[in-house]
Coordinates of C-alpha atoms in Angstrom, one line a residue:
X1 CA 46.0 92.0 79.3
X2 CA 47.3 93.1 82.8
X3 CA 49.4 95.9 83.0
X4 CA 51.9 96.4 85.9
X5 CA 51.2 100.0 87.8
X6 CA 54.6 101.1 86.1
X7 CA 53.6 99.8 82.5
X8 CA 50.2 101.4 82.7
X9 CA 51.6 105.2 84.2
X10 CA 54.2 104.6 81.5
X11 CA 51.8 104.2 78.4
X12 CA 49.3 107.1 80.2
X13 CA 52.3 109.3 80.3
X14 CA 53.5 108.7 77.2
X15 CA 49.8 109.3 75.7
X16 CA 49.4 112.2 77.7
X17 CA 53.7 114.0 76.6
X18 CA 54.3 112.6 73.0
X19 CA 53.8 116.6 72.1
X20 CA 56.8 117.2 74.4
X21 CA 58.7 120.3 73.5
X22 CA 61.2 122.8 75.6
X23 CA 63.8 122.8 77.6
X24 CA 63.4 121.9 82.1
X25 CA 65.5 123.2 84.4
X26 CA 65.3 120.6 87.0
X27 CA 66.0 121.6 90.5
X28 CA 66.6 118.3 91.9
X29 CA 67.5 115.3 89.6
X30 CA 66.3 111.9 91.9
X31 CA 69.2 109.3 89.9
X32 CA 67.4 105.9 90.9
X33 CA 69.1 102.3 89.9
X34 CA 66.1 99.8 89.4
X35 CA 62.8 99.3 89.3
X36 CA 61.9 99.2 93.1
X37 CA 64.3 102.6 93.9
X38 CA 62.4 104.5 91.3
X39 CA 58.7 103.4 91.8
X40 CA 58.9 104.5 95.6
X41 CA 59.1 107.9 94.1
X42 CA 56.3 107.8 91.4
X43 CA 54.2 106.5 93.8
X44 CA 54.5 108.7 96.8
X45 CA 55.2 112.0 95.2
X46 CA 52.1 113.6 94.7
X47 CA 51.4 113.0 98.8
X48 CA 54.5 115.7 99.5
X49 CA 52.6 118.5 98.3
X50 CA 55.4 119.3 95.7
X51 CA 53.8 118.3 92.4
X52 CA 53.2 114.7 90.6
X53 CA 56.4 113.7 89.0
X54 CA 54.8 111.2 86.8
X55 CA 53.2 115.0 85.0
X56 CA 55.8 115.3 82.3
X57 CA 57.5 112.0 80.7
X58 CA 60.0 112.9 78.3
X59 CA 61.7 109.8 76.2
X60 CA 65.7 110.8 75.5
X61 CA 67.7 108.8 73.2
X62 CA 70.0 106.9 75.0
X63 CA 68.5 106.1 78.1
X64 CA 68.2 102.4 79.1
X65 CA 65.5 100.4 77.0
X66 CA 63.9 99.2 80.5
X67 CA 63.6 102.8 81.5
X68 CA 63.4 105.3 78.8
X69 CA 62.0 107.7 80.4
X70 CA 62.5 111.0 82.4
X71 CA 59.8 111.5 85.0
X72 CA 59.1 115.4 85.8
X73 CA 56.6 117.0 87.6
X74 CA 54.3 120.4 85.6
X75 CA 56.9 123.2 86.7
X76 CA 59.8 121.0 86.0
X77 CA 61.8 121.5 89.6
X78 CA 62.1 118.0 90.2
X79 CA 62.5 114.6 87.5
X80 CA 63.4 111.4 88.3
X81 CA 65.3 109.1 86.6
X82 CA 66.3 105.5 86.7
X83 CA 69.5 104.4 85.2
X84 CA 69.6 100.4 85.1
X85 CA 71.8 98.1 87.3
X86 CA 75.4 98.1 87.4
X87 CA 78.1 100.2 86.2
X88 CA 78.0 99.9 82.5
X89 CA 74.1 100.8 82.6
X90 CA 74.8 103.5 85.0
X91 CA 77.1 105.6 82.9
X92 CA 75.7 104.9 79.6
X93 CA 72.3 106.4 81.0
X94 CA 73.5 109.1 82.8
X95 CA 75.7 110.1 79.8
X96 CA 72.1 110.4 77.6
X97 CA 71.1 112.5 80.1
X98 CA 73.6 115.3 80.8
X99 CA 74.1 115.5 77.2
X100 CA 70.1 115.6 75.7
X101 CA 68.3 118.6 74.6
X102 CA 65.4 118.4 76.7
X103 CA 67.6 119.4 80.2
X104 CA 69.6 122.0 81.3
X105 CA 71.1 120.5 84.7
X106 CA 73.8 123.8 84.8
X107 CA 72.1 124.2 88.5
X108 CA 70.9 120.7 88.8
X109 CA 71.1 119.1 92.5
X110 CA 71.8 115.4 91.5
X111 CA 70.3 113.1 94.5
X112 CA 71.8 109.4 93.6
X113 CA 69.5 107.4 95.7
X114 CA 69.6 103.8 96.0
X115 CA 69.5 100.8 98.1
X116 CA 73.1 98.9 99.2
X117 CA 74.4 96.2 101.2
X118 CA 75.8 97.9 104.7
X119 CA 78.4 97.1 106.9
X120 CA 77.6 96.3 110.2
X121 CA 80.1 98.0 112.0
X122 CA 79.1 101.2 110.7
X123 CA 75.5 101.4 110.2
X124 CA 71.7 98.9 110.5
X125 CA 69.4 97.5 107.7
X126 CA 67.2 100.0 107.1
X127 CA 69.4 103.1 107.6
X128 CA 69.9 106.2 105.6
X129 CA 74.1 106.9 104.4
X130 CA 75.1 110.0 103.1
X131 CA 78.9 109.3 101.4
X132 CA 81.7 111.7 100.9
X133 CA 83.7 109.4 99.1
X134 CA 82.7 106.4 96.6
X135 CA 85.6 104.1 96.5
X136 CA 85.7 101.7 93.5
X137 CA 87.1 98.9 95.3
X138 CA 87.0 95.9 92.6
X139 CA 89.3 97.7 90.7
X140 CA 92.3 95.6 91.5
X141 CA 94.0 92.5 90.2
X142 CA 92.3 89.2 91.7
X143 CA 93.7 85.9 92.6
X144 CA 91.8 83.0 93.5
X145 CA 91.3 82.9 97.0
X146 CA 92.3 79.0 96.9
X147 CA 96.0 79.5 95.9
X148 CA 96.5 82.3 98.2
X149 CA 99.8 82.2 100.5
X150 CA 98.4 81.1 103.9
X151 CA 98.8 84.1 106.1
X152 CA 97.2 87.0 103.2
X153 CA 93.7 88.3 104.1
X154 CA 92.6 88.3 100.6
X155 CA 93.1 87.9 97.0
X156 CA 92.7 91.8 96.1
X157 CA 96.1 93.2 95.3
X158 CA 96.3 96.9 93.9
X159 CA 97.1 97.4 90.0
X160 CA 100.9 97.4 89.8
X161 CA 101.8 95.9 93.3
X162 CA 102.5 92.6 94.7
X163 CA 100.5 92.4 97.5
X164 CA 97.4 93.8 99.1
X165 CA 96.6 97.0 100.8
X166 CA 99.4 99.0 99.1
X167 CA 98.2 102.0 97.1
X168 CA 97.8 100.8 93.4
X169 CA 100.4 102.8 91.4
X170 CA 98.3 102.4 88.1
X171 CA 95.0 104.3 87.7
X172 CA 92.0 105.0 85.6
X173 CA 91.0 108.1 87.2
X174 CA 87.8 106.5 88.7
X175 CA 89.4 104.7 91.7
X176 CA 87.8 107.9 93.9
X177 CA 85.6 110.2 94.0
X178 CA 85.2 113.1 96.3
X179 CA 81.9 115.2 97.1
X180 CA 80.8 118.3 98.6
X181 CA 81.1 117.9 102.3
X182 CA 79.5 120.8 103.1
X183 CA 76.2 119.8 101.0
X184 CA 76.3 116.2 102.2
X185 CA 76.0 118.0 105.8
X186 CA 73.3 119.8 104.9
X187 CA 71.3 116.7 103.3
X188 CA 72.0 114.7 106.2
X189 CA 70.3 117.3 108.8
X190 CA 67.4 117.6 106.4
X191 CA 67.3 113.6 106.2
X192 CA 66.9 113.9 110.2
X193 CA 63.7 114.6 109.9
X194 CA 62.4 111.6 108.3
X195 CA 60.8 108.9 110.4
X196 CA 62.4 105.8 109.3
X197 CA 60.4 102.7 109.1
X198 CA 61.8 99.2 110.8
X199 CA 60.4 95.7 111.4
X200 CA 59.7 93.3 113.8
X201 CA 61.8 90.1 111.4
X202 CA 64.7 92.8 110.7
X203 CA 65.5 93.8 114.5
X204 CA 65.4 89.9 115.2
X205 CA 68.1 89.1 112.5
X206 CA 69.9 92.0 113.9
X207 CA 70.2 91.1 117.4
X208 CA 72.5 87.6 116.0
X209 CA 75.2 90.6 115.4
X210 CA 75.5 91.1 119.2
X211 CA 77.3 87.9 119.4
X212 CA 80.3 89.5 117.7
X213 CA 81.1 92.0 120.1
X214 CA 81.3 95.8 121.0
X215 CA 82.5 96.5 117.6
X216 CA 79.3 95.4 115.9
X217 CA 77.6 97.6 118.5
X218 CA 75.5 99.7 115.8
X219 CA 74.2 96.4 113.6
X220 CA 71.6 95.5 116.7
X221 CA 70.7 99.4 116.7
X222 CA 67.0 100.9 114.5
X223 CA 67.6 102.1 111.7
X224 CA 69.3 105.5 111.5
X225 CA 70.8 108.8 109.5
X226 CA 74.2 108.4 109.2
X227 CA 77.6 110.1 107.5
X228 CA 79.8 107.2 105.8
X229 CA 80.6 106.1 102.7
X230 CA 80.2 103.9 99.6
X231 CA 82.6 101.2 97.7
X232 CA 81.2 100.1 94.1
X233 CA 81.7 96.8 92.7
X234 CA 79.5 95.0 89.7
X235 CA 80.0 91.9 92.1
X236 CA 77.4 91.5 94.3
X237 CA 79.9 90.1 97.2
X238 CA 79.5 89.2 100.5
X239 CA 81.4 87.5 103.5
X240 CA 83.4 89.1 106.6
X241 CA 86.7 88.3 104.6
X242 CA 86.0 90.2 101.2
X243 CA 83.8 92.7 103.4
X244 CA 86.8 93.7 105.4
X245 CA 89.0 93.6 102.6
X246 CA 87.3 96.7 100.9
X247 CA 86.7 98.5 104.1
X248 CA 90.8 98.6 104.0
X249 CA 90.4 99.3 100.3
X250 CA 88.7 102.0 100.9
X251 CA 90.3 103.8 104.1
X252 CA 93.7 103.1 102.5
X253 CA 92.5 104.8 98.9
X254 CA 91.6 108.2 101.0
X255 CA 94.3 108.1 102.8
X256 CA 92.9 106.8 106.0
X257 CA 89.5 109.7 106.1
X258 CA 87.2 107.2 104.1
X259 CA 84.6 105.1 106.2
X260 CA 83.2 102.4 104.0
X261 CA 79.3 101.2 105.1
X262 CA 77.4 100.6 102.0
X263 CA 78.5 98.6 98.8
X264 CA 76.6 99.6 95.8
X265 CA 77.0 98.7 92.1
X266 CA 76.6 102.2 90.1
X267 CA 78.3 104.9 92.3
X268 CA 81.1 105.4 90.5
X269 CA 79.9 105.3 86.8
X270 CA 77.5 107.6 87.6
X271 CA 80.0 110.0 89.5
X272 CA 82.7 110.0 86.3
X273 CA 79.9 110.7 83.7
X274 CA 79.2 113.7 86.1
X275 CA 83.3 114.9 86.7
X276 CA 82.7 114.6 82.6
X277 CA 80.1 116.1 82.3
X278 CA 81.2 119.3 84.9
X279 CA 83.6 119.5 83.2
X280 CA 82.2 120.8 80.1
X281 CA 80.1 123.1 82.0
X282 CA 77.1 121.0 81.5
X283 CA 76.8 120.4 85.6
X284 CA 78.0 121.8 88.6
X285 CA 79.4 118.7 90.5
X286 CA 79.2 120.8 93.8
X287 CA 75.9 119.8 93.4
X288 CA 76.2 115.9 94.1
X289 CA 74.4 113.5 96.9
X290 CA 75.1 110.2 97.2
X291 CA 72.3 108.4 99.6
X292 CA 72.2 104.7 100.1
X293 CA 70.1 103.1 102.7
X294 CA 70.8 99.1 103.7
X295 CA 69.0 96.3 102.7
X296 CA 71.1 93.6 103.8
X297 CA 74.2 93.2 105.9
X298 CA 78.0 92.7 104.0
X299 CA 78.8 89.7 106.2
X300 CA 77.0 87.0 108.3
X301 CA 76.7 87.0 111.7
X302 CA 78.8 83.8 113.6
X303 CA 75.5 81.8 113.3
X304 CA 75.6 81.7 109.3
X305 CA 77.8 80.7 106.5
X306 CA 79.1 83.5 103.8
X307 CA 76.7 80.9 101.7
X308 CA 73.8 80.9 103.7
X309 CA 74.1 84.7 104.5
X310 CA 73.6 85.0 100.4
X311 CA 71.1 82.2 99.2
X312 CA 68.9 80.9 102.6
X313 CA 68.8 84.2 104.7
X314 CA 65.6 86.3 104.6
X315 CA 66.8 89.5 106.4
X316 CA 63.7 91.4 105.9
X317 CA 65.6 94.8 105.1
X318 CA 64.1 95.1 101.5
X319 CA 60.8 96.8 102.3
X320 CA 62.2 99.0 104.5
X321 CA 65.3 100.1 102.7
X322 CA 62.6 101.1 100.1
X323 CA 60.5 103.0 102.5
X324 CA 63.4 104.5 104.4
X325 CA 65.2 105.8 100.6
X326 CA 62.0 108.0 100.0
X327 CA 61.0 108.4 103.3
X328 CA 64.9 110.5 103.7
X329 CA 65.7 111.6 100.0
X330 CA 62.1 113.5 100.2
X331 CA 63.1 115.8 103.0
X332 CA 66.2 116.5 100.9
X333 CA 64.7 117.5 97.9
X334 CA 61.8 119.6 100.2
X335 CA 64.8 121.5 101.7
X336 CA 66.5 122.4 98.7
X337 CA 63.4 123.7 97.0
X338 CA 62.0 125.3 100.1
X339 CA 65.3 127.4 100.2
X340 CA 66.2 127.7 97.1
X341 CA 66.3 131.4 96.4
X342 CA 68.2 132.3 99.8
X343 CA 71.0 129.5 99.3
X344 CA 70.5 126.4 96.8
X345 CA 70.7 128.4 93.7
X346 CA 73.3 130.3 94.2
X347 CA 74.8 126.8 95.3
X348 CA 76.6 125.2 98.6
X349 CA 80.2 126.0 98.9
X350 CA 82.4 123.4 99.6
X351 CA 85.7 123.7 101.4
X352 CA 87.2 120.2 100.5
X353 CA 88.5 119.0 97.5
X354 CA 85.9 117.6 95.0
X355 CA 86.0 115.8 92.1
X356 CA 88.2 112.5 91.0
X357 CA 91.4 111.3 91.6
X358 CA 93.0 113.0 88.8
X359 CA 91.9 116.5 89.8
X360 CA 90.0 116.8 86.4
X361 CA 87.7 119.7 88.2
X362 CA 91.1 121.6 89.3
X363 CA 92.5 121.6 93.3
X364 CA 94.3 119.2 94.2
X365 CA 92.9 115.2 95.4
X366 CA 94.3 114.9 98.9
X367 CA 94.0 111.2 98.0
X368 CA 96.3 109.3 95.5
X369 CA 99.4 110.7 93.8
X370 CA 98.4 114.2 93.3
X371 CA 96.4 116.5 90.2
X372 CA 97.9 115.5 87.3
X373 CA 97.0 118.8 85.6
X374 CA 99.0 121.0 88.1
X375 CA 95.8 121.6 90.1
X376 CA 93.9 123.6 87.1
X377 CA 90.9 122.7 86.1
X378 CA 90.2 120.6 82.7
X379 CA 89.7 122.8 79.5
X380 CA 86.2 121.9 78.3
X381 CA 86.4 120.4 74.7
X382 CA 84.5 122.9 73.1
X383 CA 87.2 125.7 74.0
X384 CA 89.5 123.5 71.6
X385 CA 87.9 124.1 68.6
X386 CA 88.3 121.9 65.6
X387 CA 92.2 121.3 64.6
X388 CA 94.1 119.7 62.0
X389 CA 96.2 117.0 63.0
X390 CA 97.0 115.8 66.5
X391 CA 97.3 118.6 69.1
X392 CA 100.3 117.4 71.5
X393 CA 98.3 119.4 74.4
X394 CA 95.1 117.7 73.8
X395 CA 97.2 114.6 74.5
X396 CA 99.6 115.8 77.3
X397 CA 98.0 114.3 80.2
X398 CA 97.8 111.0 79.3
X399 CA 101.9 110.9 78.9
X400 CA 101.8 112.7 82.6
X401 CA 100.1 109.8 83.8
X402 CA 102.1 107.3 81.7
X403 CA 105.4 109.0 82.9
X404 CA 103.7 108.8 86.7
X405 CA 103.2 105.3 86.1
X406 CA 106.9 104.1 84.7
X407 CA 108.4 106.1 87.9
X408 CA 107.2 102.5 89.2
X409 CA 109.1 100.3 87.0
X410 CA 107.9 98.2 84.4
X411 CA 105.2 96.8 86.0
X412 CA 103.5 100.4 85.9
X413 CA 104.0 100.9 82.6
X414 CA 103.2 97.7 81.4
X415 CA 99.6 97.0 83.8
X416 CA 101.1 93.5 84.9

C-alpha cells in the first residue's frame, strides 16, 4: 500500500509519541484549516533552524477525525494544528484544544494562518493579510436575488431590518471581532521580510483587472504584505455584486474603520472559542493573528462571468498562496521566539479595544451597540461555584440583550 507523505509522518509519529505524557507550553500555536495550509508547515519546518514540528504528535480528544493530531516540535515552543474546513469544524476543534490536558496556552501566541479569496481592490493573488477585524458577513437574513426590488444591490438585509446595509439590531455576539492592533503591526513588519513567491500564469490573469480602472490598481500589482481584513462565510461566494455587498457589510459593522480583502470560512469560529476560552483565563486573546494570503480573486474581471470566474478559470494563485502563508507566518513565529524574553512573554499591549461585539473581555466595542456588561470583563465560570437553583446573575445578560433587542420593536424580539 501507498501511503501519502502526511499518512506516513502521521503513523511514524504516532509510533514514535503513543508514550506521550506532560504538559507544553507552546509559544506560538500555527491554527491551520486544511490539509494543504498545514502540510506547508510540516514540511518546511525543520529548514528554519527552529526545531522539527512533526517531533512530538499528541492525539486530544476532540479534535477533527481528519486531523487528530497536535504537531509540536522537542522543546514544545511551537505546535501546529489543523482545525478542518468551515465554521462548525473550526470551533469544535479549537474548543478540544484550549480545553485538553496536554496544553497550557495561558501565554500562547495563536497564528491563524490560512489561505482566502481577496478582493481586488485591496490586495493581489499571492499576498500576505494581516486583519484587525473578522467580520462574519453571512450572518443576515437572505432573499433570493431573483425577487429583489429592481434598484437594491443585494439580497443581504441585517437581522431585524428591512433593507440592506443598516446595522442589524439582533446579535449573536460573533458578528465582530476585534484584535490586537499593536501585535498585528508588529507581525506585519516581521512578515516584511519574507520573499514572496509569484508566477508567470498568475500576473497574466492579473493584468485582465486593469481593464477596470484606477480602483483595481493593486489586483495587477506582485504579491505583497498588507494590513486589511477578513469577512467569514461557510459559502464559498463569489461575483462583484455579493463581493461588494460584504465589503459594505463589513465597513458598515465597524463603524466605517473595517477594510474587507480576504473572505475565509473559519475566522470567526475560531475567534469566539478564543473570546471563550480568554475568558476563563485559559488564553490571553491579546495574543491573536489572523493571516490570510489570496488564492483567488472575489470577483471576475469584465472578461469573465461570476460563473466562469468559479468553475472554468485557472488563476494559478493556489501554489503560491501556499508558499507565500509559510514563507510570511515563518518570520512571525521566528520573531516572537527570537524576542521572547525582552517583549513576547510579558505580552504586546494593545491600545484598542479587543475582543467581540458584546465586550465579553471588558472595554467597550467601538463597534455595535455598546458592552453589554457595562464595560467589565466576563466572570469566568469557575468563580461561580456550583449553586442550587437558577442564579438570576448567571442569567442577567441575556435579558440585557433581550431588552436591547425589544427597544427595536417586535421585530427584535421576535428575529423576524
Amino acid at each position: 500500500m501507498l501511503l501519502t507523505p502526511i499518512l506516513a509522518m502521521l503513523l511514524a509519529a504516532v509510533a514514535t509519541h503513543a508514550q506521550f505524557t506532560g504538559v507544553i507550553s507552546p509559544k506560538v500555536m500555527i491554527i491551520s484549516m486544511f490539509e494543504p495550509e498545514g502540510q506547508i508547515w510540516l514540511d518546511k519546518f525543520s529548514y528554519s533552524g527552529l526545531g522539527n514540528l512533526t517531533s512530538q504528535a499528541i492525539a486530544t480528544p476532540g479534535l477533527s477525525m481528519l486531523y487528530p493530531l497536535v504537531f509540536c516540535t522537542q522543546s514544545g515552543s511551537v505546535c501546529q494544528l489543523t482545525v478542518g474546513e468551515g465554521e462548525i469544524n473550526s470551533a469544535v476543534s479549537m474548543t478540544a484544544l484550549v480545553l485538553s490536558r496536554s496544553f497550557n496556552l495561558t501565554q500562547t501566541y495563536f497564528l491563524l494562518a490560512g489561505i482566502a479569496g481577496v478582493n481586488p481592490r485591496h490586495a493581489t493573488i499571492g499576498s500576505v493579510a494581516f486583519a484587525r477585524y473578522a467580520v462574519q458577513v453571512a450572518l443576515q437574513y437572505e432573499i433570493d436575488s431573483r425577487s429583489l426590488p429592481q434598484d437594491w444591490p443585494t439580497g443581504y438585509i441585517p437581522y431585524g431590518r428591512a433593507h440592506p446595509f443598516e446595522y442589524p439590531c439582533i446579535t449573536y455576539g460573533t458578528e465582530v471581532f476585534e484584535l490586537n492592533a499593536n501585535l498585528r503591526d508588529a507581525a506585519h513588519g516581521f512578515a516584511q521580510r519574507a520573499q514572496l513567491q509569484d508566477a508567470q500564469e498568475t500576473r497574466n490573469y492579473r493584468l485582465l483587472y486593469s481593464e477596470m480602472g484606477p480602483p483595481y490598481h493593486t489586483a495587477v500589482m506582485p504579491p505583497s504584505v498588507v494590513k486589511c481584513d477578513s469577512a467569514t462565510s461557510d459559502v464559498y461566494y463569489t461575483g462583484g455584486r455579493l463581493a461588494q455587498a460584504f465589503e459594505n457589510t463589513t465597513s458598515l459593522w465597524t463603524n466605517g474603520t473595517g477594510k474587507y480583502c480576504m473572505s475565509a470560512q473559519e475566522d470567526n469560529a475560531t475567534l469566539e472559542v478564543l473570546v471563550r476560552a480568554a475568558i476563563e483565563g485559559l488564553v490571553d486573546f491579546s495574543r491573536v493573528i489572523a493571516m490570510r494570503t489570496g488564492s483567488n480573486f472575489d470577483r471576475p474581471p469584465p472578461s469573465r462571468t461570476d460563473w466562469e470566474h468559479l468553475t472554468h478559470t485557472n488563476q494559478n494563485g493556489f501554489h503560491i498562496a501556499i508558499v507565500n502563508l509559510y514563507a510570511a507566518g515563518i518570520q512571525v513565529v521566528r520573531s516572537i521566539l527570537a524576542d521572547w524574553d525582552c517583549t513576547f512573554a510579558r505580552g504586546v499591549t494593545p491600545n484598542n479595544y479587543i475582543g467581540d461585539i458584546f465586550g465579553s473581555l471588558g472595554g467597550h466595542p467601538d463597534f455595535g451597540f455598546g458592552s453589554i456588561t457595562g464595560g467589565r470583563k466576563l466572570r469566568a465560570a469557575e468563580s461561580w461555584g456550583r449553586r442550587r437553583g437558577v442564579n438570576r446573575n448567571v442569567v442577567s445578560l441575556a435579558g440585557v440583550e433581550m431588552a436591547r433587542r425589544r427597544t427595536f420593536g417586535a421585530k427584535g424580539a421576535m428575529k423576524m
